[in-house]
CSV table of C-alpha atoms in Angstrom, one decimal:
chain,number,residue,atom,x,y,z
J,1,UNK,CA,33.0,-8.5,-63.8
J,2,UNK,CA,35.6,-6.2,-63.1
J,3,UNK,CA,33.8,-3.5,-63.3
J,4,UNK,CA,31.3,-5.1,-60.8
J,5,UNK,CA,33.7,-5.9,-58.0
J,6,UNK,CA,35.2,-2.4,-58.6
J,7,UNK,CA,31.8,-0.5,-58.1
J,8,UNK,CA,31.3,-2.8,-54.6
J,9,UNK,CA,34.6,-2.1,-53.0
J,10,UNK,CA,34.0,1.7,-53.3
J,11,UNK,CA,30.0,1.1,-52.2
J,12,UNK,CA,31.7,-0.8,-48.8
J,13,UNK,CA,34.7,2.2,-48.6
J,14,UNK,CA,31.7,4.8,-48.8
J,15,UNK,CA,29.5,3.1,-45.8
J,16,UNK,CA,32.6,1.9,-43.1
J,17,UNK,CA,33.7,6.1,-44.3
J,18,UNK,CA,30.0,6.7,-43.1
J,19,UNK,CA,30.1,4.8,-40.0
J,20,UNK,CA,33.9,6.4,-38.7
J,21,UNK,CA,32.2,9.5,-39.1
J,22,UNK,CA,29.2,9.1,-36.8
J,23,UNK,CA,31.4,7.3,-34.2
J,24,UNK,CA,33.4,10.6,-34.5
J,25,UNK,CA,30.4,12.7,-33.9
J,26,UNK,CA,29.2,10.7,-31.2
J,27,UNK,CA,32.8,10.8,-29.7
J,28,UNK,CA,32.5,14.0,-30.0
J,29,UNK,CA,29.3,14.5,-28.6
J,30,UNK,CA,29.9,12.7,-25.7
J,31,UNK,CA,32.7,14.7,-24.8
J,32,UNK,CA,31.2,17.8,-25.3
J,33,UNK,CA,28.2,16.6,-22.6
J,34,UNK,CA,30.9,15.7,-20.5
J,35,UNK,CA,32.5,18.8,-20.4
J,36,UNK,CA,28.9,20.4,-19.6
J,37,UNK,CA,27.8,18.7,-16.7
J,38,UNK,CA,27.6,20.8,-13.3
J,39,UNK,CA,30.5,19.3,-10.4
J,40,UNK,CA,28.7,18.1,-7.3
J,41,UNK,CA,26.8,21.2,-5.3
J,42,UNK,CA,29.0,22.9,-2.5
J,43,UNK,CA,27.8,22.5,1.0
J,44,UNK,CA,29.7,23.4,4.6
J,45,UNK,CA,30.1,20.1,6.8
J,46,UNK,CA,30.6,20.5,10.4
J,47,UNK,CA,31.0,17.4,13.5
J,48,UNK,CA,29.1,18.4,16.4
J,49,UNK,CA,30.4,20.7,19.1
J,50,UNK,CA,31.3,18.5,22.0
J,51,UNK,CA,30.6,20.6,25.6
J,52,UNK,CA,30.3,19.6,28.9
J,53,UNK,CA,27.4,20.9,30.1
J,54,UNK,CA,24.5,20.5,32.1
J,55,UNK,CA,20.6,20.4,31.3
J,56,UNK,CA,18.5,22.9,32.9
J,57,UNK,CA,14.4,22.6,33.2
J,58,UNK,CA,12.9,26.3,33.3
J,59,UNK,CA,9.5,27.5,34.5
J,60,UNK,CA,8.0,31.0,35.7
J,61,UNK,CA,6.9,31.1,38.8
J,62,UNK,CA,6.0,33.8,41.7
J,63,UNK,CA,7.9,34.7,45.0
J,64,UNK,CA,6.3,34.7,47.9
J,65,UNK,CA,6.6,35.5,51.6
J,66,UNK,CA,8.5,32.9,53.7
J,67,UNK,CA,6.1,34.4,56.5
J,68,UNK,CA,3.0,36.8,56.2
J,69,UNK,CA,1.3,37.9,59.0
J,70,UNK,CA,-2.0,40.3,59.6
J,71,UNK,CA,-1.4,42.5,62.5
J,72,UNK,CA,-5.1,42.3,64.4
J,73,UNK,CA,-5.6,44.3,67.8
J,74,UNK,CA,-6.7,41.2,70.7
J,75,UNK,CA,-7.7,44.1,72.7
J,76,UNK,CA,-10.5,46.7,72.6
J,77,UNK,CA,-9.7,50.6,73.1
J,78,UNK,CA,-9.3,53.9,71.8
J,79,UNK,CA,-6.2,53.8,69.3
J,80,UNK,CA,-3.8,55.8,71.4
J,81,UNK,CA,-0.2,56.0,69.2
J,82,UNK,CA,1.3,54.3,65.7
J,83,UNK,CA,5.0,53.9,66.1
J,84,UNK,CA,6.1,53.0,62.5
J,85,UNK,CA,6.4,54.9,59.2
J,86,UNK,CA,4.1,53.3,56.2
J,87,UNK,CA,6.4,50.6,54.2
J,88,UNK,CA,9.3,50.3,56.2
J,89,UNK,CA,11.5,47.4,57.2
J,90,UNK,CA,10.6,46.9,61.4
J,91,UNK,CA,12.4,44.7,63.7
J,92,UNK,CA,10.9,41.7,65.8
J,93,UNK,CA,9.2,42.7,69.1
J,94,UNK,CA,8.8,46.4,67.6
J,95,UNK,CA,6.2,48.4,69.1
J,96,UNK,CA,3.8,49.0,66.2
J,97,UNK,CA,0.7,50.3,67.8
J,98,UNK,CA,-0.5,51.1,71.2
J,99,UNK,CA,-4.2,50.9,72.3
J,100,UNK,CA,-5.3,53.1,75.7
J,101,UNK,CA,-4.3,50.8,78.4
J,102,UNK,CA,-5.6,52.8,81.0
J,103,UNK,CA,-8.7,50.6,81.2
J,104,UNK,CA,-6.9,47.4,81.4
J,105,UNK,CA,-3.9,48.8,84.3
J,106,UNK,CA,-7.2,49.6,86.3
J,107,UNK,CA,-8.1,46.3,85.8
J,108,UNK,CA,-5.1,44.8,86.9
J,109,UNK,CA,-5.0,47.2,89.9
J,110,UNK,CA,-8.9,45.7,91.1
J,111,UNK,CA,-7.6,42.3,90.7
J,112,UNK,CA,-4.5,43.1,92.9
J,113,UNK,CA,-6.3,44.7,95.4
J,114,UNK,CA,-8.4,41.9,95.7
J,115,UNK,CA,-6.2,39.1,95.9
J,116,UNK,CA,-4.8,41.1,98.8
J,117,UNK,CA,-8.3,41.0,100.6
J,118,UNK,CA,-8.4,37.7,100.0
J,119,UNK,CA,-5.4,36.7,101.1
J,120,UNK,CA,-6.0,38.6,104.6
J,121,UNK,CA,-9.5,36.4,104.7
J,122,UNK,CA,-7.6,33.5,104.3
J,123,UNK,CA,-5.3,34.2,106.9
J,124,UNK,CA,-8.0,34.6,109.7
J,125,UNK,CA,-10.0,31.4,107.5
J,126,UNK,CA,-6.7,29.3,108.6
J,127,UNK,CA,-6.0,31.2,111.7
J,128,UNK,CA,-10.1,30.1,112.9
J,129,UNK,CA,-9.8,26.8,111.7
J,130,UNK,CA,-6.2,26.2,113.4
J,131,UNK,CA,-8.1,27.5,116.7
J,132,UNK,CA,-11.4,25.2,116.4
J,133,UNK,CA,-8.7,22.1,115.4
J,134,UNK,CA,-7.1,22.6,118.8
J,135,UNK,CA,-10.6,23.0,120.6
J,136,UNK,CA,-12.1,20.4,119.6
J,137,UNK,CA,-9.1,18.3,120.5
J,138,UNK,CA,-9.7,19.2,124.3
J,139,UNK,CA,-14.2,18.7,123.6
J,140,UNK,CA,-14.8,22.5,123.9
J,141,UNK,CA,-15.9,22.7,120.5
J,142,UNK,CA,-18.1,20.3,118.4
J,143,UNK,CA,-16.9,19.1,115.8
J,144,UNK,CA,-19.7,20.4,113.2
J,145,UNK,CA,-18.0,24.0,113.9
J,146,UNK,CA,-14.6,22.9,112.7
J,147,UNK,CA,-16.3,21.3,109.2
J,148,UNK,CA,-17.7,24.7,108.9
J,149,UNK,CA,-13.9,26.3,109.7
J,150,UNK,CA,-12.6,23.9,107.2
J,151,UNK,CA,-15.0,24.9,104.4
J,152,UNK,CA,-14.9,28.5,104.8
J,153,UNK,CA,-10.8,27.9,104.6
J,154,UNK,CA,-11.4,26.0,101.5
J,155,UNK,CA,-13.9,28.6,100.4
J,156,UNK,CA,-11.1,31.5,100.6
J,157,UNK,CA,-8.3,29.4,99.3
J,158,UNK,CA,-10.7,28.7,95.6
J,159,UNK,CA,-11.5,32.7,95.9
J,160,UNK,CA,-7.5,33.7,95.8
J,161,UNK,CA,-7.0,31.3,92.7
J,162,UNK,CA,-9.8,32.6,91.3
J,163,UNK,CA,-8.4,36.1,91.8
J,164,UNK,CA,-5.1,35.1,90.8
J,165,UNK,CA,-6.5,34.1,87.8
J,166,UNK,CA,-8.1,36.8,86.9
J,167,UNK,CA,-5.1,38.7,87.9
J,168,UNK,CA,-3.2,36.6,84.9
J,169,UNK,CA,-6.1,38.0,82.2
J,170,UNK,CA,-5.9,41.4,82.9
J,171,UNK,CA,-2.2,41.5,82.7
J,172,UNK,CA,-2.0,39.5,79.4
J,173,UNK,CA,-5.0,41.8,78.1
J,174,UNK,CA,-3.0,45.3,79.2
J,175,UNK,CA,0.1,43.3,77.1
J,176,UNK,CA,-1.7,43.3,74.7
J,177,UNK,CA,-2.5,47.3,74.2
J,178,UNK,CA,1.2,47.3,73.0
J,179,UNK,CA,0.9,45.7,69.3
J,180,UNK,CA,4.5,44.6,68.6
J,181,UNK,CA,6.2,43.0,65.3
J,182,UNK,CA,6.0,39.4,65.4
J,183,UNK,CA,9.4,39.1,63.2
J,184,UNK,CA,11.5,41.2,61.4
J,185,UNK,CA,10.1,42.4,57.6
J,186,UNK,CA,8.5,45.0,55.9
J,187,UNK,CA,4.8,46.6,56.7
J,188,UNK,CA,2.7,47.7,54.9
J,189,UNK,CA,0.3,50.9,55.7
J,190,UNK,CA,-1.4,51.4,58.4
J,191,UNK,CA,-5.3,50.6,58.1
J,192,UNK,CA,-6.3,53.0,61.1
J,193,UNK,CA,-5.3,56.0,62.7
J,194,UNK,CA,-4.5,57.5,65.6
J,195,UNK,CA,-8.2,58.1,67.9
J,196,UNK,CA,-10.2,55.4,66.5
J,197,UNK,CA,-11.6,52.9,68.6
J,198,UNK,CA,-10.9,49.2,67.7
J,199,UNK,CA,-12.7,46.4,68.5
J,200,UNK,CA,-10.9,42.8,68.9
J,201,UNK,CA,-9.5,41.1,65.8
J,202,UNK,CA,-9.4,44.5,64.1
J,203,UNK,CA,-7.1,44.8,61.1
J,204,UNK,CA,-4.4,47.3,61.5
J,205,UNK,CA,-1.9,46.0,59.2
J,206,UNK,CA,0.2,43.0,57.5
J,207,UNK,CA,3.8,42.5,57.4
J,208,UNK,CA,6.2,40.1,55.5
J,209,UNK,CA,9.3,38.3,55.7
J,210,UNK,CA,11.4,39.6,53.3
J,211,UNK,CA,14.7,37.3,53.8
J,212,UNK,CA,14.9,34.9,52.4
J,213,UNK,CA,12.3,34.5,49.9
J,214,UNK,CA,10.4,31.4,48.4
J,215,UNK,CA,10.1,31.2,44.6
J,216,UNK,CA,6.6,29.2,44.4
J,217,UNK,CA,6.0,27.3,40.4
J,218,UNK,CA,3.9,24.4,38.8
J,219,UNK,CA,6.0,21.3,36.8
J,220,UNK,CA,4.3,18.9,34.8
J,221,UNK,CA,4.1,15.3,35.8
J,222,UNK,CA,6.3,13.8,33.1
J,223,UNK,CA,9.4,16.5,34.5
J,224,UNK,CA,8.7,15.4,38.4
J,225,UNK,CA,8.8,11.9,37.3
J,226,UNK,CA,11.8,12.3,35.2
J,227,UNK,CA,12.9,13.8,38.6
J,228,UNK,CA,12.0,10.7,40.8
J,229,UNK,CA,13.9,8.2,38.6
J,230,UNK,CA,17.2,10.3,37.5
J,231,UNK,CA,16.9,10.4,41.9
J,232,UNK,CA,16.6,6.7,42.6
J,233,UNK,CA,19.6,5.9,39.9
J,234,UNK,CA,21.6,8.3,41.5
J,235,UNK,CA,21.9,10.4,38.9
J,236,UNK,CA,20.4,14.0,40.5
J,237,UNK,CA,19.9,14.7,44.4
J,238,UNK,CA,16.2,14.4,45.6
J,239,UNK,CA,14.4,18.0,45.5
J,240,UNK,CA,13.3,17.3,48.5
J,241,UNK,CA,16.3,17.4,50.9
J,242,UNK,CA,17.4,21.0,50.0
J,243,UNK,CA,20.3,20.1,48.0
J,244,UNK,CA,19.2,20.6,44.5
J,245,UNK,CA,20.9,24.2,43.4
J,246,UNK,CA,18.3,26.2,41.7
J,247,UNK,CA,19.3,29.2,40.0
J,248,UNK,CA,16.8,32.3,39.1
J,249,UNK,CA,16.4,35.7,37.4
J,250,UNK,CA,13.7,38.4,37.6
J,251,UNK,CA,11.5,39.9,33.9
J,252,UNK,CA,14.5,42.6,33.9
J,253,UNK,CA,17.6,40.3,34.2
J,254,UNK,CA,19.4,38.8,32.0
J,255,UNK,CA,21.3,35.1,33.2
J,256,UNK,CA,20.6,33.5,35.8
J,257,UNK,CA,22.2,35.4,38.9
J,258,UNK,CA,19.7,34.5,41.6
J,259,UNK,CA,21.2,31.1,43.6
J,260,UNK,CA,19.1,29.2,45.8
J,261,UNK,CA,18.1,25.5,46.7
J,262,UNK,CA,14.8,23.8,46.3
J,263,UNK,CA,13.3,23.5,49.7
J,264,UNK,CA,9.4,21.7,48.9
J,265,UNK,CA,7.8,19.5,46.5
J,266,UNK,CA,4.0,19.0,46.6
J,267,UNK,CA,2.5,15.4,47.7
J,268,UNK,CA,0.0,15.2,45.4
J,269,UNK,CA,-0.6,16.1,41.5
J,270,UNK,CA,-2.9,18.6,41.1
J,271,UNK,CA,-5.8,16.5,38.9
J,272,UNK,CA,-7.2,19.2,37.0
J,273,UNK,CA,-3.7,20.4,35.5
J,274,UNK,CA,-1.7,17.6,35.7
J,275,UNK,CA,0.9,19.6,37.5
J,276,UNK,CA,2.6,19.7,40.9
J,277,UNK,CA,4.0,22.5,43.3
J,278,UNK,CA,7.3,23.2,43.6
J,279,UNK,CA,9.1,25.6,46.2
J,280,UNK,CA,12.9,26.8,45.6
J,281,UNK,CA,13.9,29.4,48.6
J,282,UNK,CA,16.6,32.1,47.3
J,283,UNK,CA,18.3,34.6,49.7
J,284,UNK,CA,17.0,38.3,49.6
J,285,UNK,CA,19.4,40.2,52.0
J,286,UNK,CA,18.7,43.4,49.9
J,287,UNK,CA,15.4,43.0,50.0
J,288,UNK,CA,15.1,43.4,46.2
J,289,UNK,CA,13.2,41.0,45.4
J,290,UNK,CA,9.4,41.7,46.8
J,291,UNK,CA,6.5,38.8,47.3
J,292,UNK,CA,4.3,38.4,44.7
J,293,UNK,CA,6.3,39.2,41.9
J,294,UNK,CA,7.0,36.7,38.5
J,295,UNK,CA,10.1,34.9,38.1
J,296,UNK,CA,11.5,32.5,35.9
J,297,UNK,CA,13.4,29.6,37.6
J,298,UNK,CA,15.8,26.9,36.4
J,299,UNK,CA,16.2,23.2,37.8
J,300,UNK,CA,19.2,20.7,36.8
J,301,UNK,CA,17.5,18.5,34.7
J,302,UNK,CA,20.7,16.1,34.4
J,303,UNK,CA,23.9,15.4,35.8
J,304,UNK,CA,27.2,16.9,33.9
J,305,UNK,CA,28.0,15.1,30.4
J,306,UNK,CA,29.4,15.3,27.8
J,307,UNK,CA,26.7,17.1,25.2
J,308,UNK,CA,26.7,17.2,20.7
J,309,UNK,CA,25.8,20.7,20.2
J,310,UNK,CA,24.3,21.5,16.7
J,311,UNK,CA,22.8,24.3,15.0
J,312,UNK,CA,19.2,24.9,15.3
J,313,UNK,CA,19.5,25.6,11.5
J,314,UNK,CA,20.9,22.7,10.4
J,315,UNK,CA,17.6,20.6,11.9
J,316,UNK,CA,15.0,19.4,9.3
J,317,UNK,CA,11.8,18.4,10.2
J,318,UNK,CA,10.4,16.0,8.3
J,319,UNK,CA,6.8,15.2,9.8
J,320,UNK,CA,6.8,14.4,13.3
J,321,UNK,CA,10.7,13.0,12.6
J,322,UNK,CA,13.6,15.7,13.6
J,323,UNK,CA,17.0,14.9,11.2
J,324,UNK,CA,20.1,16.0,10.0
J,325,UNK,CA,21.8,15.4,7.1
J,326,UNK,CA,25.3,14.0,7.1
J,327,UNK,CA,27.6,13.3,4.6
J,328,UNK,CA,29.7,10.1,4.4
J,329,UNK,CA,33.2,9.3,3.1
J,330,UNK,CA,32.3,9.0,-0.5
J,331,UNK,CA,30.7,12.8,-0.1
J,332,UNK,CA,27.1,10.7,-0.2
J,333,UNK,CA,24.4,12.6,1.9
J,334,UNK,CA,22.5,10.4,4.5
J,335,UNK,CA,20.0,11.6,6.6
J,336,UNK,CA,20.1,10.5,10.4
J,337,UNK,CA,17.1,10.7,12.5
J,338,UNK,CA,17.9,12.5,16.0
J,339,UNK,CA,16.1,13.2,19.5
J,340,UNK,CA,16.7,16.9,19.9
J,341,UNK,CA,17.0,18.4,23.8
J,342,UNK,CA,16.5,21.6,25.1
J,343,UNK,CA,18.2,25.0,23.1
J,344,UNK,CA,21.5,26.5,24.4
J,345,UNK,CA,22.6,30.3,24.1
J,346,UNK,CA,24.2,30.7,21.1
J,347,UNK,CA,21.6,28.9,18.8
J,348,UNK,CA,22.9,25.5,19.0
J,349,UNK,CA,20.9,23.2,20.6
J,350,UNK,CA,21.3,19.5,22.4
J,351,UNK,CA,20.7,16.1,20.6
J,352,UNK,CA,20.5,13.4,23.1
J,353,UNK,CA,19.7,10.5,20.5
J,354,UNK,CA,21.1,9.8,16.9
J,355,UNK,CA,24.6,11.0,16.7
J,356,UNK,CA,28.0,10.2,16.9
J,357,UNK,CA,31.1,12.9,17.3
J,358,UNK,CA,32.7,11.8,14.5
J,359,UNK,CA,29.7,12.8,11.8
J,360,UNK,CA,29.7,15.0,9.2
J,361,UNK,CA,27.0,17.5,9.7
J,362,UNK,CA,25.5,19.9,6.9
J,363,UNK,CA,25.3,23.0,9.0
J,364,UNK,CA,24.9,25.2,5.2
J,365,UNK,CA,23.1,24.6,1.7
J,366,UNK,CA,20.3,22.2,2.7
J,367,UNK,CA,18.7,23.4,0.0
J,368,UNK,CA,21.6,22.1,-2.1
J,369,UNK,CA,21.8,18.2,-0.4
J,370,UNK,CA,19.7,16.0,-1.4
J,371,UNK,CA,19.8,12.6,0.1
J,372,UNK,CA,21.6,9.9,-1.5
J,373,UNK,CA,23.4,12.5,-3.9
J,374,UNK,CA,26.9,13.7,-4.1
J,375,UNK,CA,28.0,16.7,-2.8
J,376,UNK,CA,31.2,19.0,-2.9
J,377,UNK,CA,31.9,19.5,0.5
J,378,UNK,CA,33.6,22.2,2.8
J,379,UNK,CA,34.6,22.2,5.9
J,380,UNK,CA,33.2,24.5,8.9
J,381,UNK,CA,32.9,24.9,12.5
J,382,UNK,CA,30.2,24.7,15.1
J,383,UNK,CA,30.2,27.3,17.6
J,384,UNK,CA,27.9,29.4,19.5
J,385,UNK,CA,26.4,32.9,17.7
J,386,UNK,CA,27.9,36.1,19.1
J,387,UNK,CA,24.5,37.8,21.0
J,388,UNK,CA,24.6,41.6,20.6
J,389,UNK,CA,24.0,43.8,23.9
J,390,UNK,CA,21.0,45.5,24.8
J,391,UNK,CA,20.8,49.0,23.9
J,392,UNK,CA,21.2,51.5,26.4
C-alpha cells in the first residue's frame, strides 16, 4: 500500500510540474507577442486655419465698348480730304472727313437769294394790300380787290417760310460735308479715300469709347439668386446700384489688379442657357485694355467672415460625400462629413459646413488612418503653399 501511495504522489508531482511548465511557456509567449506588436501608425494633425476673408465668384467674360459708333456720310459728294491718321485716339467734334461742299454753299446761296426776293414781294404784297384797306374804307375800291390783296399777302408770306425752310436744309446738308467725331476714342481705318464719291449712309469708319470700359459675362441662375437673397438679408449690396466692387485681370495678368463696380444686371434669364447677363464697368485711362478682348472677372460672393481653411489634400471623397478625418482625444480617428467652398491661393480651400476650430485634422498619412483606429499622432500647421515665380 505503501508502495501504491508513493507511485501516485510522484504521478500528481509529474502532471502539476507539467502544467507550471506550459503556464510558463504561455507566459512567455504572451510576452513575446507583446513585445512584437507595431505602436499605433504616425500621422500629422492640424486644426483648421482660421482667416478672415471673403468669397469671390469668378467668370470670363469680354470687354466691350461703352459706345461704338459707325461714322456714315448723311451727305452725297466727291470725298474731298481725311483728317485723321488710321488707329489713333481723336477728340469729340474732330473733323474726320470732309465731302466737297461746294455743291451745297451754292445751294445755300439760291435759297438766300430767294428769300431776299421774296421778302421784297412781300413788302409791295403788304404795301398793296395796306393801300386797297384804306381805299376801300373811303368806297373807291371794291372790296373783292382787297380779298385778292389779302391773298396774294398771304400767298408771299407761305412762299418766305417755305424759302426759309429750305434755307435750314441746305445749311444743315453743307454741315454735314464736315464729318466730325461724335466723342472722344479711338478709330479705326479709313474705309475710303480721298476722290471717291460717296453716296448717303456710306461707311467711312467706326470709332469706340475707350474709357471706361464695360466687362460684359454670363452667371448661372443658382449664383444670381444666391445674389438676390444674400441682397434682401442684407448681407451683399444689390449689383444693381453700382456699389458692388468687382475686381478683374486680363489672360496675361496674374491677381486681380483691375478695380471696377458692377453697373447692369440682365431682366430676364436667358432660357436656352440658364444664364443671365451681367455688366461690371472698369476704368481704362491708359487705354490698355481694347473692346472685344477676354477677361476673367471676380464678384463678392459673401460678406467678410471668419473662414476654416484646410488642405485640398487632406479632403477624401467618399462617393458623392466630401470628409475629413479627425482625430479625437483618445487619438481615435473619426471621419466628419463637410461642405467644401471655393479653393484659395495657397492650396487650402474653404469648408463652410462640418467643422469646428478646435478639430483635429489629418493633413498627412491618410493612407495610414483608418477610421475608428488608433493613431500616434503629431502635430502640424496649416498654412498656405509657397507659389514659385514665373520664369523670365
Amino acid at each position: 500500500m505503501a508502495g501504491d501511495r508513493s507511485g501516485a504522489w510522484r504521478a500528481v508531482a509529474f502532471a502539476t510540474g507539467l502544467l507550471l511548465l506550459a503556464g510558463c511557456d504561455e507566459a512567455e509567449e504572451g510576452s513575446a507577442q507583446a513585445k512584437a506588436a507595431p505602436p499605433p501608425p504616425e500621422v500629422t494633425v492640424a486644426k483648421p486655419l482660421v482667416q478672415k476673408l471673403t468669397e469671390w465668384d469668378e467668370f470670363t467674360g469680354r470687354f466691350e465698348a461703352v459706345q461704338q459708333v459707325e461714322i456714315r456720310a448723311r451727305v452725297a459728294g466727291y470725298l474731298q480730304e481725311i483728317r485723321f491718321q488710321d488707329g489713333q485716339h481723336v477728340e469729340a467734334g474732330q473733323i474726320l472727313f470732309i465731302i466737297d461742299p461746294r455743291p451745297y454753299q451754292a445751294a445755300v446761296d439760291r435759297a438766300k437769294a430767294q428769300i431776299d426776293t421774296q421778302k421784297a414781294q412781300l413788302t409791295l404784297a403788304q404795301l398793296d394790300q395796306d393801300r386797297t384797306s384804306k381805299l376801300v374804307t373811303t368806297s373807291a375800291a371794291a372790296r373783292a380787290t382787297l380779298d385778292d390783296r389779302n391773298a396774294q399777302l398771304a400767298e408771299s408770306s407761305a412762299s418766305l417760310a417755305g424759302s426759309q425752310a429750305q434755307l435750314r436744309q441746305a445749311e444743315l446738308d453743307l454741315g454735314f460735308t464736315e464729318v466730325r467725331a461724335p466723342f472722344a476714342g479711338r478709330i479705326s481705318d479709313r474705309r475710303v479715300d480721298v476722290g471717291n464719291l460717296v453716296s448717303d449712309q456710306t461707311l467711312l469708319t467706326t470709332i469706340v469709347q475707350l474709357d471706361p470700359i464695360y466687362l460684359s459675362f454670363d452667371m448661372s441662375e443658382s449664383d444670381f439668386l444666391a445674389y438676390q437673397r444674400a441682397s434682401a438679408k442684407g448681407d451683399l449690396p444689390s449689383t444693381r446700384d453700382n456699389r458692388t466692387i468687382v475686381h478683374a485681370h486680363l489672360v496675361d495678368e496674374d491677381g486681380w489688379p483691375h478695380e471696377g463696380t458692377m453697373s447692369f444686371v440682365d431682366n430676364v434669364v436667358d432660357q436656352g442657357s440658364g444664364t443671365i447677363r451681367g455688366r461690371a464697368t472698369f476704368p481704362n485711362a491708359d487705354g490698355l485694355i481694347t473692346p472685344g478682348q477676354f477677361g476673367r472677372i471676380r464678384i463678392p460672393g459673401s460678406p467678410e467672415y471668419d473662414a476654416y481653411l484646410i488642405p485640398d489634400s487632406a479632403i477624401v471623397t467618399d462617393q458623392s460625400r466630401k470628409v475629413v478625418l479627425t482625430v479625437g482625444p483618445d487619438n481615435v480617428v473619426t471621419p466628419k462629413i463637410i461642405r467644401p467652398g471655393p479653393n484659395q491661393p495657397g492650396g487650402l480651400r474653404i469648408v463652410r459646413r462640418g467643422l469646428s476650430a478646435d478639430d483635429r485634422i489629418v493633413i498627412n498619412g491618410l493612407i495610414r488612418a483608418r477610421p475608428g483606429a488608433k493613431v500616434t499622432p503629431k502635430d502640424g500647421e496649416i498654412k498656405p503653399e509657397a507659389t514659385e515665380p514665373a520664369a523670365g
